[in-house]
Short mmCIF file of N, CA and C in Angstrom, two decimals:
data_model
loop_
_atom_site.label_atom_id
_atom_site.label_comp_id
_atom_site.label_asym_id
_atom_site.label_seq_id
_atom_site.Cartn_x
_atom_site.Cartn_y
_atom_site.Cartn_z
N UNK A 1 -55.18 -18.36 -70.13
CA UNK A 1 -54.98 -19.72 -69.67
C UNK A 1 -53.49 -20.09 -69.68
N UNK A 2 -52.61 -19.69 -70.70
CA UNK A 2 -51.60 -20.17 -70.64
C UNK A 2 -50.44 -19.31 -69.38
N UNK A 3 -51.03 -18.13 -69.60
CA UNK A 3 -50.57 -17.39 -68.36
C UNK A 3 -50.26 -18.25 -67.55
N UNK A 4 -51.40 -18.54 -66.49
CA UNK A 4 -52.12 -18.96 -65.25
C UNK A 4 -51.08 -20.36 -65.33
N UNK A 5 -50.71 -21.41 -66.66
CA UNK A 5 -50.33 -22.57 -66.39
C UNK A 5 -48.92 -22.35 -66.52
N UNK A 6 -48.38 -21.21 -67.06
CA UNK A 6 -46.99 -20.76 -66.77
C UNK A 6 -46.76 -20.81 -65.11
N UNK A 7 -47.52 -19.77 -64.63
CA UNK A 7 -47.28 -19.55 -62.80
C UNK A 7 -47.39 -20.90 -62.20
N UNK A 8 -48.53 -21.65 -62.43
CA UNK A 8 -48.18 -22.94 -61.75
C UNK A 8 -47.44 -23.78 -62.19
N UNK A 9 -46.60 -23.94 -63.21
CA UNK A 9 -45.36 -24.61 -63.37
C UNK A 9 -44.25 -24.15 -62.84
N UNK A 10 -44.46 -22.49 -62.39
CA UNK A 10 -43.01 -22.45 -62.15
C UNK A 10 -42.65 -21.69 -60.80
N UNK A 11 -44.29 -22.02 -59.78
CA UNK A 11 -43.94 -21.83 -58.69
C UNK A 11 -43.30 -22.47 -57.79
N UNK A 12 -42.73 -23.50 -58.24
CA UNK A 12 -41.81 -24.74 -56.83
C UNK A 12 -40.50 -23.88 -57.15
N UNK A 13 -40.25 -23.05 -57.55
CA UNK A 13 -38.26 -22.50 -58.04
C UNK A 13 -38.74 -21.08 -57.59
N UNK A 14 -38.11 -20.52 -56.88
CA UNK A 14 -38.52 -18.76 -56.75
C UNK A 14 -37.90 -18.51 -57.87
N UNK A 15 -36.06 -18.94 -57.83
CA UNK A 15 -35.12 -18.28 -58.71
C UNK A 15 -35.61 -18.35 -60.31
N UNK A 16 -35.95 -19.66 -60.61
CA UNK A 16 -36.69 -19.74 -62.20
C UNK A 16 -37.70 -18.86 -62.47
N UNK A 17 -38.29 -18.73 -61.41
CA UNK A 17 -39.81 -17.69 -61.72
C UNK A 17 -39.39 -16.36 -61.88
N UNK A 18 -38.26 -15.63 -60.63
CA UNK A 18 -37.58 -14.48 -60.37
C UNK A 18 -37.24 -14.31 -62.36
N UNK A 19 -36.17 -15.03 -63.10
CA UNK A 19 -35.74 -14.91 -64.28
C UNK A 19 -36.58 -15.18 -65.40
N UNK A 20 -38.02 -15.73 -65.26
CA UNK A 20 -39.07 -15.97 -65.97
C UNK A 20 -39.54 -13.98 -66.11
N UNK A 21 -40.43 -14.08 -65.04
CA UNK A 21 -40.67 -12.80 -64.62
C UNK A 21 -39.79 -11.37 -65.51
N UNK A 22 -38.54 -11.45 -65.32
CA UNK A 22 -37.69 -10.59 -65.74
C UNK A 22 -37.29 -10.76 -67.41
N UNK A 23 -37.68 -12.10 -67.58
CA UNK A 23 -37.14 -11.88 -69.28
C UNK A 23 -38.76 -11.47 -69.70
N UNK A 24 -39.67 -11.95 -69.23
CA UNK A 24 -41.74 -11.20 -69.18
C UNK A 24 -40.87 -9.56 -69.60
N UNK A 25 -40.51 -9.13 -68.88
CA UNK A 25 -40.68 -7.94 -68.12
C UNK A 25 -39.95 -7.21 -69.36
N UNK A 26 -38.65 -7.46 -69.49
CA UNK A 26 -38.12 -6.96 -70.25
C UNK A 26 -37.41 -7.65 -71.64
N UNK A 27 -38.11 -8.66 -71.64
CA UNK A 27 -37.63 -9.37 -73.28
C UNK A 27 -35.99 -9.90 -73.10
N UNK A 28 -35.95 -11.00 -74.03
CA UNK A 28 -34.81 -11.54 -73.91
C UNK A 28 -33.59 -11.18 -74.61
N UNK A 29 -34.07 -10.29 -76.01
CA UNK A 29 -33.25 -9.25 -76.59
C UNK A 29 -32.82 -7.83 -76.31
N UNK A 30 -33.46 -7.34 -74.92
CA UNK A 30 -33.17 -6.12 -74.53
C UNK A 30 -31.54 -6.40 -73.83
N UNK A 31 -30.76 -5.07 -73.43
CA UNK A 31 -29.64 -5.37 -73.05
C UNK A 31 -29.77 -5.97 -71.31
N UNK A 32 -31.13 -5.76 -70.79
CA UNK A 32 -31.13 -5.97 -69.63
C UNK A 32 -31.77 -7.69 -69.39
N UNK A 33 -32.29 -8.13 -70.67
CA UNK A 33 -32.39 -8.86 -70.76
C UNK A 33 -31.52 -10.14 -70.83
N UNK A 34 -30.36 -9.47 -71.80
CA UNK A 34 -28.93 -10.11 -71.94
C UNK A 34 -27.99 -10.39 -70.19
N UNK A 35 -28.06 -9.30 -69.64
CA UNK A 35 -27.11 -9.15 -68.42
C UNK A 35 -28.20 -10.27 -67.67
N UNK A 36 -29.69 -10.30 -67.03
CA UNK A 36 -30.30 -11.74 -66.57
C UNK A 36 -29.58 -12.87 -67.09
N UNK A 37 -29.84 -12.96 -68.70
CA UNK A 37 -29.48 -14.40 -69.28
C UNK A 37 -28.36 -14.48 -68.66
N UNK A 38 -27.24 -14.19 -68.62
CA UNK A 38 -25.42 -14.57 -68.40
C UNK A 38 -25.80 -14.66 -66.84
N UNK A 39 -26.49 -13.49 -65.66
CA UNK A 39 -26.31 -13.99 -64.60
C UNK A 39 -27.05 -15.42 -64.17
N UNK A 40 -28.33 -15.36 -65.11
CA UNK A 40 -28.86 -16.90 -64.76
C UNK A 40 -27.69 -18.08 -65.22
N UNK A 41 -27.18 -18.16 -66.11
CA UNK A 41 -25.79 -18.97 -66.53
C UNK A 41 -24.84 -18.90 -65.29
N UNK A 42 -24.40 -17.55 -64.93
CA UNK A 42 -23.35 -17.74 -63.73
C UNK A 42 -23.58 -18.43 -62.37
N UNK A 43 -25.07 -18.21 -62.17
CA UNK A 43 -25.90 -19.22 -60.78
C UNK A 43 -25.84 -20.19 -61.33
N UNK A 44 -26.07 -21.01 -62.34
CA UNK A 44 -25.80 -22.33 -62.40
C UNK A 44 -25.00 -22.95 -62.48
N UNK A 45 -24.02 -22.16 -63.25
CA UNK A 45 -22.19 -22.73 -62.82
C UNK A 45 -22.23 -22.57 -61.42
N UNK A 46 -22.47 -21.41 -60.85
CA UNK A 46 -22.08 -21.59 -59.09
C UNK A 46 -22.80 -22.65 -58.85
N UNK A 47 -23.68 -23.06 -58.83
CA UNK A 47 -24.48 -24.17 -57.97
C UNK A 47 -23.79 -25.31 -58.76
N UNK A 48 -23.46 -25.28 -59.67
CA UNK A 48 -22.63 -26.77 -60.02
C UNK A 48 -21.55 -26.74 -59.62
N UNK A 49 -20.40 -26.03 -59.21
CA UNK A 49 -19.57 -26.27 -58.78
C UNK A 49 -19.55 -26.25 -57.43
N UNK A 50 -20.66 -25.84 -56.78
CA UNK A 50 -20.59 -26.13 -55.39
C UNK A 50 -20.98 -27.43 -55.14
N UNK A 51 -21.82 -27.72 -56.09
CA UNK A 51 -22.04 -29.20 -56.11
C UNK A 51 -20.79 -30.27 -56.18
N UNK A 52 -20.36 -30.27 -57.05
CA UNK A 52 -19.21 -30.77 -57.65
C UNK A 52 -18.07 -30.88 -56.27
N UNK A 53 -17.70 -29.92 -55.44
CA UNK A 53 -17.38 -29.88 -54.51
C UNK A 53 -17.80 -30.84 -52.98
N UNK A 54 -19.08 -30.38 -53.13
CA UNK A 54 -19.30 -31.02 -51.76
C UNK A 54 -19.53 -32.71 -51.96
N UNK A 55 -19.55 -33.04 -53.10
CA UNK A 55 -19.62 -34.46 -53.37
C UNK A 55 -17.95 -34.94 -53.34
N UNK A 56 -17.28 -34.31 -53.91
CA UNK A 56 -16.01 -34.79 -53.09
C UNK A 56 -15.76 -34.66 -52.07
N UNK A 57 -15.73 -33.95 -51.48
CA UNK A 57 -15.75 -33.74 -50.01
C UNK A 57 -16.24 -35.44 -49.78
N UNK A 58 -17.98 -35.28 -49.83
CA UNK A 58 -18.34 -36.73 -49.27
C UNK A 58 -17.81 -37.72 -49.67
N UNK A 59 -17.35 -38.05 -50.96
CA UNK A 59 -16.78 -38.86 -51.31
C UNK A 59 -15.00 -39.13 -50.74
N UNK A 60 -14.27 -38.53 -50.10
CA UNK A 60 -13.13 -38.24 -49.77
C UNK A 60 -13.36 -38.43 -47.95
N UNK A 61 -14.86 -38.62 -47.29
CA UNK A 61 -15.05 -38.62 -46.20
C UNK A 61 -14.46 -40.24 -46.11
N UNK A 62 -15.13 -40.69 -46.90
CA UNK A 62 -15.00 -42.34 -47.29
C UNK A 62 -17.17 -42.60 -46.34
N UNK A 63 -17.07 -43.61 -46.31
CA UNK A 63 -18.44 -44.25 -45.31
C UNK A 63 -18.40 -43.73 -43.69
N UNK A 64 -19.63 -43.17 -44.10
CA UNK A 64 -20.30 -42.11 -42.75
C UNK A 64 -19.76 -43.07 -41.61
N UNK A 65 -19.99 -42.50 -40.37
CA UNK A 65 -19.80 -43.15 -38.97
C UNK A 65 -20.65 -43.59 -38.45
N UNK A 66 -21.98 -43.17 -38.81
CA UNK A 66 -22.76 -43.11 -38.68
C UNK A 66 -23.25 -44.81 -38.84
N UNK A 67 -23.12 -44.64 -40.26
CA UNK A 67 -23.64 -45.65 -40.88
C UNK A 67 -23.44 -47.48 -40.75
N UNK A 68 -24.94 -47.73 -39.63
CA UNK A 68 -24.34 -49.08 -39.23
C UNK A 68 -23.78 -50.38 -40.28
N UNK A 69 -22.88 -50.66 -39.87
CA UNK A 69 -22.62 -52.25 -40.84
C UNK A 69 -23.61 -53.61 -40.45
N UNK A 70 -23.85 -54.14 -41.77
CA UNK A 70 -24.60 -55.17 -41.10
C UNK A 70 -23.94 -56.57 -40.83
N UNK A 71 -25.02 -57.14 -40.35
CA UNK A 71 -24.37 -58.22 -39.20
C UNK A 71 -25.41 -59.51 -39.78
N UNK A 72 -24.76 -60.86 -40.33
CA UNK A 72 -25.84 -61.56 -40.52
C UNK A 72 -26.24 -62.63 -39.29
N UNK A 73 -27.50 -62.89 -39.14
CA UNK A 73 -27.70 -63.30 -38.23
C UNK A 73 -28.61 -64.53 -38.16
N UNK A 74 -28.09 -65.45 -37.72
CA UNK A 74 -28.40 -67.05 -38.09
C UNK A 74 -29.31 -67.59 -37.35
N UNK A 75 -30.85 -67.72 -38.03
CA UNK A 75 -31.86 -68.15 -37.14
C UNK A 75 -31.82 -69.56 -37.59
N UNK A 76 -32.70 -70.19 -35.91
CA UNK A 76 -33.07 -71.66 -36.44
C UNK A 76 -34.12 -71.93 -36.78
#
């Protein structure tokens, strides 16, 4: 049972399941276990700093072009 409620918690992430799977597989104290842990650490620094990035970016765009201004409009 707990199996089964592991997989459905952690099928919405491939990558979480991919590193679930692999510490299963080979334990979190093996050395191959160790080299997963640090690369799962290094994907999340990458994805945070890409993050971190593209929000400046948007933020440095200033307000989309897109994005209409509003207009108030005076009924009788």
């Amino acid at each position: 049972m707990s199996k089964e409620k592991h997989r459905k918690e952690s099928a919405g992430c491939p990558v979480g399941s991919f590193f679930k799977s692999m510490e299963v597989l080979f334990g979190s104290g093996s050395d191959i276990g160790g080299h997963l842990q640090r690369s799962q650490l290094e994907l999340l620094k990458a994805i945070r700093a890409w993050a971190d990035g593209r929000m400046e970016h948007l933020e440095q765009q200033g307000p989309s072009k897109r994005q209409k201004k509003v207009t108030k409009i005076k009924v009788d």
